[in-house]
Short mmCIF file of C-alpha atoms in Angstrom, two decimals:
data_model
loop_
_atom_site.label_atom_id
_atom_site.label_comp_id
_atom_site.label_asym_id
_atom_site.label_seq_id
_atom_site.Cartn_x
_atom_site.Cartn_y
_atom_site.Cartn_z
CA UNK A 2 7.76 4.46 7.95
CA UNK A 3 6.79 0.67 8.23
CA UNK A 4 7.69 -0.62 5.08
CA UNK A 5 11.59 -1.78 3.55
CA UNK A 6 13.09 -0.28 0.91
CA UNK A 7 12.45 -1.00 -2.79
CA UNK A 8 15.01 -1.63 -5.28
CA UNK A 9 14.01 1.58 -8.08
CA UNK A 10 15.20 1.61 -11.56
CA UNK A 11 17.03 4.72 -12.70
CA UNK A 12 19.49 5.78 -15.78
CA UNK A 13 22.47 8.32 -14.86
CA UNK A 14 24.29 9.15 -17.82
CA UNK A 15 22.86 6.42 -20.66
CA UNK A 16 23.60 3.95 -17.64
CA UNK A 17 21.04 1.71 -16.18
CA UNK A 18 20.98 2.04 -12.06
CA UNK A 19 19.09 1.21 -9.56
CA UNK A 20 18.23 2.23 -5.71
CA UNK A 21 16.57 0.79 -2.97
CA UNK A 22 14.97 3.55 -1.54
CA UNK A 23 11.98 3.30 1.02
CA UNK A 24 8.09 4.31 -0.36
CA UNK A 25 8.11 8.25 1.69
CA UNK A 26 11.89 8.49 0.63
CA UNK A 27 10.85 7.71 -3.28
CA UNK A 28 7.98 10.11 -3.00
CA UNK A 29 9.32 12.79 -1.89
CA UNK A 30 12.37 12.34 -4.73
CA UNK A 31 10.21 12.45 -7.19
CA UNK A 32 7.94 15.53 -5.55
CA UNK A 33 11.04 17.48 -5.05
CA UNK A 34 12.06 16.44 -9.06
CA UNK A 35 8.59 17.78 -10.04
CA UNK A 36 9.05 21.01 -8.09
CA UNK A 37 12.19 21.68 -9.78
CA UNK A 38 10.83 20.79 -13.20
CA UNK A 39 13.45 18.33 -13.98
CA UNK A 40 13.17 14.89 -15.20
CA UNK A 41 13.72 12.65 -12.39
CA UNK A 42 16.88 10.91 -14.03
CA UNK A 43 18.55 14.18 -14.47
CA UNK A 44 17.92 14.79 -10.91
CA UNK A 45 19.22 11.50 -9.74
CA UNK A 46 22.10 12.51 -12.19
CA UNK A 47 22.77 15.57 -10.08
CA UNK A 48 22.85 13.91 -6.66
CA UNK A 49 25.15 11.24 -8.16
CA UNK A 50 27.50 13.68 -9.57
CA UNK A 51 27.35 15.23 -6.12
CA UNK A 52 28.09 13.15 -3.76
CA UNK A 53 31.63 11.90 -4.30
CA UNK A 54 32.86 8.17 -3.55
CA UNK A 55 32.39 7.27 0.05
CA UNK A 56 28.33 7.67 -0.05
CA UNK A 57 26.06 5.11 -2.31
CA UNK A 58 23.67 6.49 -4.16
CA UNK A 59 20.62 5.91 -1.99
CA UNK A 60 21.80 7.26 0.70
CA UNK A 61 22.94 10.75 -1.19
CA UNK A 62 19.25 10.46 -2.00
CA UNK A 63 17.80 10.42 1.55
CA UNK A 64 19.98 13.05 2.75
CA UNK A 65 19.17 15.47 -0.51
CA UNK A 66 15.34 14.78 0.82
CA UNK A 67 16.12 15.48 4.19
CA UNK A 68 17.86 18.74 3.81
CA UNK A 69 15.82 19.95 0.90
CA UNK A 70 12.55 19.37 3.70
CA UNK A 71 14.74 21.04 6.63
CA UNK A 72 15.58 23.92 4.74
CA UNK A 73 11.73 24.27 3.76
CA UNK A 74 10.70 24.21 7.98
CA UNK A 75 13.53 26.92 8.62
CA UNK A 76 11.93 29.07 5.84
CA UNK A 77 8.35 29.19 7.42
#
Protein backbone atom coordinates (compact mmCIF):
# COMPACT_ATOMS: atom_id res chain seq x y z
CA UNK A 1 0.00 0.00 0.00
CA UNK A 2 1.63 3.38 -1.17
CA UNK A 3 -1.06 5.65 -1.04
CA UNK A 4 -2.81 7.72 2.36
CA UNK A 5 -6.00 7.28 3.38
CA UNK A 6 -9.12 8.97 1.94
CA UNK A 7 -11.69 10.64 3.87
CA UNK A 8 -15.13 8.30 2.55
CA UNK A 9 -18.59 9.46 2.98
CA UNK A 10 -20.96 7.09 4.75
CA UNK A 11 -24.60 7.33 6.59
CA UNK A 12 -25.08 5.06 9.88
CA UNK A 13 -28.42 5.38 11.09
CA UNK A 14 -29.94 8.62 8.91
CA UNK A 15 -26.48 10.16 10.08
CA UNK A 16 -23.96 11.50 7.73
CA UNK A 17 -20.22 9.97 8.55
CA UNK A 18 -17.29 9.77 7.17
CA UNK A 19 -13.87 7.55 7.21
CA UNK A 20 -10.57 7.87 6.05
CA UNK A 21 -9.83 4.62 4.99
CA UNK A 22 -6.84 3.71 2.58
CA UNK A 23 -7.76 2.65 -1.43
CA UNK A 24 -7.10 -1.69 -0.69
CA UNK A 25 -8.82 -1.10 2.79
CA UNK A 26 -12.05 0.66 0.91
CA UNK A 27 -12.03 -2.08 -1.66
CA UNK A 28 -12.08 -4.76 0.07
CA UNK A 29 -15.13 -3.09 2.43
CA UNK A 30 -17.07 -2.76 -0.18
CA UNK A 31 -16.12 -6.46 -1.83
CA UNK A 32 -16.81 -8.04 1.43
CA UNK A 33 -20.40 -5.73 1.52
CA UNK A 34 -21.13 -7.17 -1.98
CA UNK A 35 -20.41 -10.75 -0.89
CA UNK A 36 -22.75 -10.46 1.87
CA UNK A 37 -25.42 -8.79 -0.23
CA UNK A 38 -25.83 -5.88 1.98
CA UNK A 39 -25.83 -2.30 1.20
CA UNK A 40 -22.60 -0.94 2.17
CA UNK A 41 -24.13 1.61 4.78
CA UNK A 42 -25.86 -1.13 6.56
CA UNK A 43 -22.63 -2.84 6.73
CA UNK A 44 -20.73 0.10 8.00
CA UNK A 45 -23.84 0.25 10.37
CA UNK A 46 -22.95 -3.18 11.69
CA UNK A 47 -19.26 -2.61 12.35
CA UNK A 48 -20.22 0.67 14.09
CA UNK A 49 -22.71 -0.92 16.28
CA UNK A 50 -19.96 -3.42 16.95
CA UNK A 51 -17.23 -2.05 18.02
CA UNK A 52 -17.96 -0.24 21.26
CA UNK A 53 -16.30 3.23 22.35
CA UNK A 54 -12.58 2.97 22.58
CA UNK A 55 -12.09 2.07 18.62
CA UNK A 56 -12.99 4.86 15.76
CA UNK A 57 -14.72 3.78 13.14
CA UNK A 58 -11.99 3.28 10.58
CA UNK A 59 -10.12 1.37 12.38
CA UNK A 60 -13.18 -1.23 13.36
CA UNK A 61 -13.19 -1.20 9.57
CA UNK A 62 -9.62 -2.41 8.89
CA UNK A 63 -9.71 -4.96 11.46
CA UNK A 64 -13.37 -6.39 10.16
CA UNK A 65 -11.24 -6.65 6.65
CA UNK A 66 -8.46 -8.20 8.17
CA UNK A 67 -10.15 -10.93 10.02
CA UNK A 68 -12.88 -11.49 7.51
CA UNK A 69 -9.51 -12.21 4.86
CA UNK A 70 -7.69 -14.36 7.73
CA UNK A 71 -10.51 -16.42 8.37
CA UNK A 72 -10.86 -16.97 4.43
CA UNK A 73 -6.73 -18.29 4.30
CA UNK A 74 -7.48 -20.67 7.39
CA UNK A 75 -10.47 -22.10 5.41
CA UNK A 76 -8.41 -23.16 2.25
Amino acid sequence: MTNRPKKRSLTLNGHRTSVSLEDEFWDAFKEISDERGIALNAFAAEIDRDRGVSMGLASAIRLHVLAHYRTATRAE
